[in-house]
mmCIF file of C-alpha atoms in Angstrom:
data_model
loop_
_atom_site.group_PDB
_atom_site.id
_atom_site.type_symbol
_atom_site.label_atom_id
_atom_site.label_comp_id
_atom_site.label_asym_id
_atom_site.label_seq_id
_atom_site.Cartn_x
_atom_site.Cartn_y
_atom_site.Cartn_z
ATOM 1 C CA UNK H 71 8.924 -0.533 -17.552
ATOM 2 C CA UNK H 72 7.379 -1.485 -14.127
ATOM 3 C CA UNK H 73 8.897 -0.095 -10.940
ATOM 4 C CA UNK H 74 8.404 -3.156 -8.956
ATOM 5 C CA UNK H 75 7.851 -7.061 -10.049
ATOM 6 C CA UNK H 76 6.953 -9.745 -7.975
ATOM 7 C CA UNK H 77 7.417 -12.618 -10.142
ATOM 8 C CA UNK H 78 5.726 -15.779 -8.211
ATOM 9 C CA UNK H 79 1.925 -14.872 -8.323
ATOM 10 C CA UNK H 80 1.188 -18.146 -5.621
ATOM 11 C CA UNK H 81 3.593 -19.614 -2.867
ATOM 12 C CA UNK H 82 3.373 -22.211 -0.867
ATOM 13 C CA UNK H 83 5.573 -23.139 2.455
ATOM 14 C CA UNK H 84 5.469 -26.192 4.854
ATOM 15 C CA UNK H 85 4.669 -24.341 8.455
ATOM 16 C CA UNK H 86 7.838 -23.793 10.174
ATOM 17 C CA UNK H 87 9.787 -23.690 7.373
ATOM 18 C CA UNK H 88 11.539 -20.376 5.618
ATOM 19 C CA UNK H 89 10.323 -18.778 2.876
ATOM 20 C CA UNK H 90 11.445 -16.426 0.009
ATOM 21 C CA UNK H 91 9.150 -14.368 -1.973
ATOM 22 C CA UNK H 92 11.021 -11.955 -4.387
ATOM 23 C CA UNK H 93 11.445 -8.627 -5.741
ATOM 24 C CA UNK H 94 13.228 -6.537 -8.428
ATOM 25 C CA UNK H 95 12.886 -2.954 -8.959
ATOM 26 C CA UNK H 96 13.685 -0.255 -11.376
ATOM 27 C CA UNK H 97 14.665 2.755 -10.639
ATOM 28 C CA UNK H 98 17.269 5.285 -11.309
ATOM 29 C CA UNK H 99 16.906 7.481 -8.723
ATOM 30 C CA UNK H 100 20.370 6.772 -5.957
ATOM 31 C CA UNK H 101 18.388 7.170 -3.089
ATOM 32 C CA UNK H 102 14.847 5.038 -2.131
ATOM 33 C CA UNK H 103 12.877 2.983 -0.072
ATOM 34 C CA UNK H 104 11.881 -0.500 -0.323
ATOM 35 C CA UNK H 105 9.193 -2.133 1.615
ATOM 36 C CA UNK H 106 7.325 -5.253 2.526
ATOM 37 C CA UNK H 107 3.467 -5.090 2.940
ATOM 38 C CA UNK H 108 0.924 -7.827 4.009
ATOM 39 C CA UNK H 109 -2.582 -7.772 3.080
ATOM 40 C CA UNK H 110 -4.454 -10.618 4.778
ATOM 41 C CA UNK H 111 -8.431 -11.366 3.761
ATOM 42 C CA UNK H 112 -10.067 -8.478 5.855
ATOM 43 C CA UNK H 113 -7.446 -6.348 3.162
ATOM 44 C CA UNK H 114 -6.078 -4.142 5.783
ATOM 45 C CA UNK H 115 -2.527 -3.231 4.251
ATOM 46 C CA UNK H 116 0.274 -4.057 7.466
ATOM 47 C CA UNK H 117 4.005 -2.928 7.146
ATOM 48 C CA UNK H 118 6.241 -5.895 7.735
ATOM 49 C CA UNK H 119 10.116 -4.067 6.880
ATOM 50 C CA UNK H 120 11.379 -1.292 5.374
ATOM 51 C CA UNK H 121 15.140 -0.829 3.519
ATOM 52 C CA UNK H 122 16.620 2.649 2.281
ATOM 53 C CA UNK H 123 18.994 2.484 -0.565
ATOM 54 C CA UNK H 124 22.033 3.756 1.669
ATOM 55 C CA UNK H 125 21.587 0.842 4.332
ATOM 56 C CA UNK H 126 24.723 -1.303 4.254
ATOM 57 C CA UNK H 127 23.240 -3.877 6.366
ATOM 58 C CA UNK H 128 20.043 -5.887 5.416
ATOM 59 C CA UNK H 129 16.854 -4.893 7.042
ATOM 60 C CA UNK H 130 15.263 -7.753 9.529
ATOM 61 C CA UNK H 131 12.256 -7.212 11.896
ATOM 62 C CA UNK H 132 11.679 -10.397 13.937
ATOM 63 C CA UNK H 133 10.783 -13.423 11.431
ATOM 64 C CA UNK H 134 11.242 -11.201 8.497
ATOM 65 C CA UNK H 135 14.834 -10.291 6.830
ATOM 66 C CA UNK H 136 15.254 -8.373 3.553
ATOM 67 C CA UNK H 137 17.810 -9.536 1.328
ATOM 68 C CA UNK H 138 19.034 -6.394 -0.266
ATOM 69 C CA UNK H 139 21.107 -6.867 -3.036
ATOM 70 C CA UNK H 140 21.255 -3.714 -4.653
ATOM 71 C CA UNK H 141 23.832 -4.324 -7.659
ATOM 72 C CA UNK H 142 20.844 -6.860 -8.852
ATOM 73 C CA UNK H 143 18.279 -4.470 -8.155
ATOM 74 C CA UNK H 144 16.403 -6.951 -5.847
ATOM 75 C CA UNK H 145 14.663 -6.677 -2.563
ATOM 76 C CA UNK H 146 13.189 -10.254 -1.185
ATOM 77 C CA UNK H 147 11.775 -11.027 1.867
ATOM 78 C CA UNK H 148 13.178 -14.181 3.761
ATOM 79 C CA UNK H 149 10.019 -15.291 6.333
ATOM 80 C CA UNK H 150 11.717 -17.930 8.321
ATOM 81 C CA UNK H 151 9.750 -20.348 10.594
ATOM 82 C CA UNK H 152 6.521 -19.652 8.728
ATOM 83 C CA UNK H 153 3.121 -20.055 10.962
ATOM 84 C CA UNK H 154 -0.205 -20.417 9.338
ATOM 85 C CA UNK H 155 -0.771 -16.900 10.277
ATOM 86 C CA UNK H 156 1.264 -15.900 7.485
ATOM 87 C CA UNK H 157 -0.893 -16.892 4.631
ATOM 88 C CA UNK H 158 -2.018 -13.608 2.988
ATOM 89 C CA UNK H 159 -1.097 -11.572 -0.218
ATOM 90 C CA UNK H 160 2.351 -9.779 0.257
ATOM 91 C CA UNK H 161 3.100 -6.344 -1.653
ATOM 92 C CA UNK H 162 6.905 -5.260 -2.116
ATOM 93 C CA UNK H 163 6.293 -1.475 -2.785
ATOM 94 C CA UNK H 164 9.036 0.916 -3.762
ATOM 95 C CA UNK H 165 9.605 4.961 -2.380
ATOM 96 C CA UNK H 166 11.740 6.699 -5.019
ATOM 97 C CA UNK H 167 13.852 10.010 -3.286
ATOM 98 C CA UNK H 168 14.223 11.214 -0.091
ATOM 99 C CA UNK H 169 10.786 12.655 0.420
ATOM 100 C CA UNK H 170 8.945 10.538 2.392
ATOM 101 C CA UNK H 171 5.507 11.820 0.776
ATOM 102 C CA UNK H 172 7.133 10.778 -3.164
ATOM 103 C CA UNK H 173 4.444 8.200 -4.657
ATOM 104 C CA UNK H 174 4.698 4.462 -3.559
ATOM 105 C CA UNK H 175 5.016 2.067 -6.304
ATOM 106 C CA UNK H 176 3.304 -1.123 -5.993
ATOM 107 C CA UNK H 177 4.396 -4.807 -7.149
ATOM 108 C CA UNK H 178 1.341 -7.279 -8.197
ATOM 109 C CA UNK H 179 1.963 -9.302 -5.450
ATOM 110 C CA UNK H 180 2.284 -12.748 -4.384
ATOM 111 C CA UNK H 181 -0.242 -14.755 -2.013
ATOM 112 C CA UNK H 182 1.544 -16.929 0.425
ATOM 113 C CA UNK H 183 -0.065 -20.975 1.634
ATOM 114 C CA UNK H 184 1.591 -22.126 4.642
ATOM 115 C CA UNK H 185 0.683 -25.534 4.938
ATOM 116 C CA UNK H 186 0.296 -27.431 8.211
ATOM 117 C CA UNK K 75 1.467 3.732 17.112
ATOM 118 C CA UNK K 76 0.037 5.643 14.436
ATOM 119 C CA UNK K 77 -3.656 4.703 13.458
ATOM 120 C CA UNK K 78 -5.592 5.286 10.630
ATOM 121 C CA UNK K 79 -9.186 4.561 10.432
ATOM 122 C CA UNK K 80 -11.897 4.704 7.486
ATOM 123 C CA UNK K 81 -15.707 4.751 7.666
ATOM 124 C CA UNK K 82 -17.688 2.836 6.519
ATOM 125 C CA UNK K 83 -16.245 -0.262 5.668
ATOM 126 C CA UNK K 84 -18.692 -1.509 3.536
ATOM 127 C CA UNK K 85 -21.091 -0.048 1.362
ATOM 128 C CA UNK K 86 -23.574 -1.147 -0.712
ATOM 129 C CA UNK K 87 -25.289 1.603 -3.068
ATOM 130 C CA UNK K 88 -27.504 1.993 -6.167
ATOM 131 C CA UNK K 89 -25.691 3.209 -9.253
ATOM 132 C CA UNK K 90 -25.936 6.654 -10.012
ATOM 133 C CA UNK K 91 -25.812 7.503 -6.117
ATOM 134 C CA UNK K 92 -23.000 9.110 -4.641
ATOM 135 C CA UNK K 93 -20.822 7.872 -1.571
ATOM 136 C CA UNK K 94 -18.398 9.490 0.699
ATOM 137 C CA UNK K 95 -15.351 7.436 2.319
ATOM 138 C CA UNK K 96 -13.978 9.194 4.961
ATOM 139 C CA UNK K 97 -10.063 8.489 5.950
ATOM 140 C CA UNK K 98 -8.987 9.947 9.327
ATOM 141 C CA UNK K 99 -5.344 9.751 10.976
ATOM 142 C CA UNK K 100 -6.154 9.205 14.759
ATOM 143 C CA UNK K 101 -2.848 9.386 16.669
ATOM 144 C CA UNK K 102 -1.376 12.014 14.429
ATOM 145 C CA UNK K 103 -1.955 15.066 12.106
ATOM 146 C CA UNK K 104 -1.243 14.024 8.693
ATOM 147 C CA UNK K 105 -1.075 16.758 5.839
ATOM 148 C CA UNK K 106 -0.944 14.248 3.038
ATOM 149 C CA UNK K 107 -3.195 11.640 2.700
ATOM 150 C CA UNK K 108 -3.261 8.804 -0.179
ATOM 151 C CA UNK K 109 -5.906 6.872 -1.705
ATOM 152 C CA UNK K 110 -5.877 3.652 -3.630
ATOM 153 C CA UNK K 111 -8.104 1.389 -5.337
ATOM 154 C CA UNK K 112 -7.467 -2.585 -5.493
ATOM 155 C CA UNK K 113 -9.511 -5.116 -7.464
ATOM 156 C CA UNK K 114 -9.827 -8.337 -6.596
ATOM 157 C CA UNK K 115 -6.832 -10.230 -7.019
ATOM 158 C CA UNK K 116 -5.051 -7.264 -7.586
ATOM 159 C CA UNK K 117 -2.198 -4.751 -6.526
ATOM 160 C CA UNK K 118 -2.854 -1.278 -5.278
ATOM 161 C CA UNK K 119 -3.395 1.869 -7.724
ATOM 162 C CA UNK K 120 -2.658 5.213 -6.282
ATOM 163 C CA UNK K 121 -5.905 7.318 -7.307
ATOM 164 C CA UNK K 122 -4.665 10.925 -5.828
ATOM 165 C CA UNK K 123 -2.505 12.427 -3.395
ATOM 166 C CA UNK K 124 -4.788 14.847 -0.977
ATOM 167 C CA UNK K 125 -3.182 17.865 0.748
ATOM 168 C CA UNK K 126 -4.508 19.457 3.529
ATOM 169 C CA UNK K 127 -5.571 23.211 2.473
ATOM 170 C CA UNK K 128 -4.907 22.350 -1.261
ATOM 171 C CA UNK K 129 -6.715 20.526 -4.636
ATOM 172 C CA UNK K 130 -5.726 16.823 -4.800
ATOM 173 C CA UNK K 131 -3.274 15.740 -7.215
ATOM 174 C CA UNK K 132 -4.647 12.992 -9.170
ATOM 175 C CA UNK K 133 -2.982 10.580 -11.088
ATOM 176 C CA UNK K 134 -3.087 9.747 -14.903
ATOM 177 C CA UNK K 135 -6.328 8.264 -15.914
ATOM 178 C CA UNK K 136 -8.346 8.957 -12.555
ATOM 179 C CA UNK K 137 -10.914 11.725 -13.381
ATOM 180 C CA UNK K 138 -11.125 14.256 -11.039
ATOM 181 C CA UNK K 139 -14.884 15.609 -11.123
ATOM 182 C CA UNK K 140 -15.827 11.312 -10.779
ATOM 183 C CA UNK K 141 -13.605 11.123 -7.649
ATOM 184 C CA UNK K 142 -13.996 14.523 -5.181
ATOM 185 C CA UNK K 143 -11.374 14.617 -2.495
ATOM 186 C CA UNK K 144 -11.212 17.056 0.529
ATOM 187 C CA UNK K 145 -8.794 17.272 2.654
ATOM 188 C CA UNK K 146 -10.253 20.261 4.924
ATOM 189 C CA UNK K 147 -8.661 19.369 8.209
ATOM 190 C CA UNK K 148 -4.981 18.152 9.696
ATOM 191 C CA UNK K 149 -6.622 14.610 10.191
ATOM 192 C CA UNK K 150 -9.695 13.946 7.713
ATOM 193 C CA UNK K 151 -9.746 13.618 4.125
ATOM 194 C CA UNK K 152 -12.703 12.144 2.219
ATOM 195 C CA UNK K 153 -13.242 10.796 -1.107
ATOM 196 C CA UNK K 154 -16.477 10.766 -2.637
ATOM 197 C CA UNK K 155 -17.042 8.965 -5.617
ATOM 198 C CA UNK K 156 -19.951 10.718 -7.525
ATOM 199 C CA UNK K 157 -22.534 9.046 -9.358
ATOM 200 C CA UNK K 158 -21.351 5.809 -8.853
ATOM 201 C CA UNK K 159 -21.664 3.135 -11.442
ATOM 202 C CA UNK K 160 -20.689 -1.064 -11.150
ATOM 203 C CA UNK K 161 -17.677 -0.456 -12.439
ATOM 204 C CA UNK K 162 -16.534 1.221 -9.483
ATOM 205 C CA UNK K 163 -16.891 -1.533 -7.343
ATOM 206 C CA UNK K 164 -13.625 -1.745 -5.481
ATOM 207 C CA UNK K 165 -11.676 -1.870 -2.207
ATOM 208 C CA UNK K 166 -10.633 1.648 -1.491
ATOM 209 C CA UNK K 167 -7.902 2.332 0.596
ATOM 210 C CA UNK K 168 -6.527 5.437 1.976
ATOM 211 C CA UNK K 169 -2.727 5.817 3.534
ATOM 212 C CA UNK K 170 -1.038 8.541 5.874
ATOM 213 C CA UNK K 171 2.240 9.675 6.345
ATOM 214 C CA UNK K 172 3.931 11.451 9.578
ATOM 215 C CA UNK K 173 6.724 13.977 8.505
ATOM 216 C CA UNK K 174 9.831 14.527 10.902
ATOM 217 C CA UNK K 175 9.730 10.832 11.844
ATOM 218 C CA UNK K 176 12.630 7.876 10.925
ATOM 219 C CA UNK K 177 9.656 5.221 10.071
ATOM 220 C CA UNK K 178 9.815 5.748 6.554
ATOM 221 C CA UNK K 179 6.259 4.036 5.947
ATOM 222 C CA UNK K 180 2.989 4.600 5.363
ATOM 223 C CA UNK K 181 0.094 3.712 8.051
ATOM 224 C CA UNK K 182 -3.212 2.223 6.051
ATOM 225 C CA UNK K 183 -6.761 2.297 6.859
ATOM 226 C CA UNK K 184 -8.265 -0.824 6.974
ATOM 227 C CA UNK K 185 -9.938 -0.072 3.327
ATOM 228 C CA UNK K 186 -13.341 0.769 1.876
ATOM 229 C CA UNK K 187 -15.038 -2.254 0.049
ATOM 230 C CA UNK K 188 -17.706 -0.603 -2.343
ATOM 231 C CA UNK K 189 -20.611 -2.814 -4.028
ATOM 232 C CA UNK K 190 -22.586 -0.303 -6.406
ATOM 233 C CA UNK K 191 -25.360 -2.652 -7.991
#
């Protein structure tokens, strides 16, 4: 079974508007990591938000919120007042354990338009 | 924060050459360092974990004598990928991660693209 699935392979969002992208995982390990990764053009990979399995409260980093909802086994990121800078590919990536040096799992990714 | 670099960037070689990617952390000593592979239009595939001082653990399906990693010093591992053929064109990228810190992620180069023609 995959780890991670991104289900929407293209996206497009109206600039300034919100946007979800989603995220389901599989694990059954109690304690993880779930991130957000965007890969623009040049490729270079840039962390956008991180969320451990323990944290009550959803993750958010400026524009970006995770929507944790762990009974569903989903992670999506909310980008709210999207900016043409946004358009790229976007990776949600899962950590399984405590060990921050366990293998990263990779989702196939969805590639975000913002419009003008 | 944390940077990691990788050199070159872009590399164009004649099959059956070799080529060395080089991955350094700058800001930080980094005892494991990760490299991936992505084609185009595609997610990331972890190729092999590199530990400084130790062989590389490489994942299922990556063969080992085709892609050489060394990890000889706190902030440098390399990947060369020996006798490169087309079919290796790829982005490489390689990843870092700081123990002892709360930031939970990992810090990317900016990625290798290989052309072998």
């Amino acid at each position: 079974a995959q780890k991670i699935t991104q289900t929407q392979p293209g996206m497009f969002v109206q600039e300034k508007e919100a946007v979800t992208l989603d995220c389901t995982y599989d694990t059954s390990d109690q304690s993880y990591g779930l991130f957000w990764y965007k890969q623009p053009s040049s490729g270079e990979m840039i962390f956008l938000i991180y969320q451990g399995s323990y944290d009550e409260q959803n993750a958010t980093e400026g524009r970006y919120s995770l929507n944790f909802q762990k009974a569903r086994k989903s992670a999506n990121l909310v980008i709210s007042a999207s900016q043409l800078g946004d358009s790229a590919m976007y990776f949600c990536a899962m950590r399984e354990g405590r060990n921050n040096f366990n293998k990263f799992y990779f989702g196939s990714g969805t590639k975000l338009n913002v419009k003008p | 924060g944390a940077v990691v670099s990788q050199h070159p960037s872009r590399v164009i070689c004649k099959s059956g050459t070799s080529v060395k990617i080089e991955c350094r952390s700058l800001d930080f000593q980094a005892t494991t360092m990760f490299w991936y592979r992505q084609f185009p239009k595609q997610s990331l595939m972890l190729m092999a974990t590199s530990n400084e001082g130790s062989k590389a653990t490489y994942e299922q399906g990556v063969e080992k004598d085709k892609f050489l990693i060394n990890h000889a010093s706190l902030t440098l591992s390399t990947l060369t990928v020996t006798s490169a053929h087309p079919e290796d064109s790829s982005f490489y990228i390689c990843s870092a991660r700081i123990s002892g810190l709360a930031v939970q992620t990992q810090y990317f180069g900016p990625g290798t693209r290989l052309l072998v023609l």
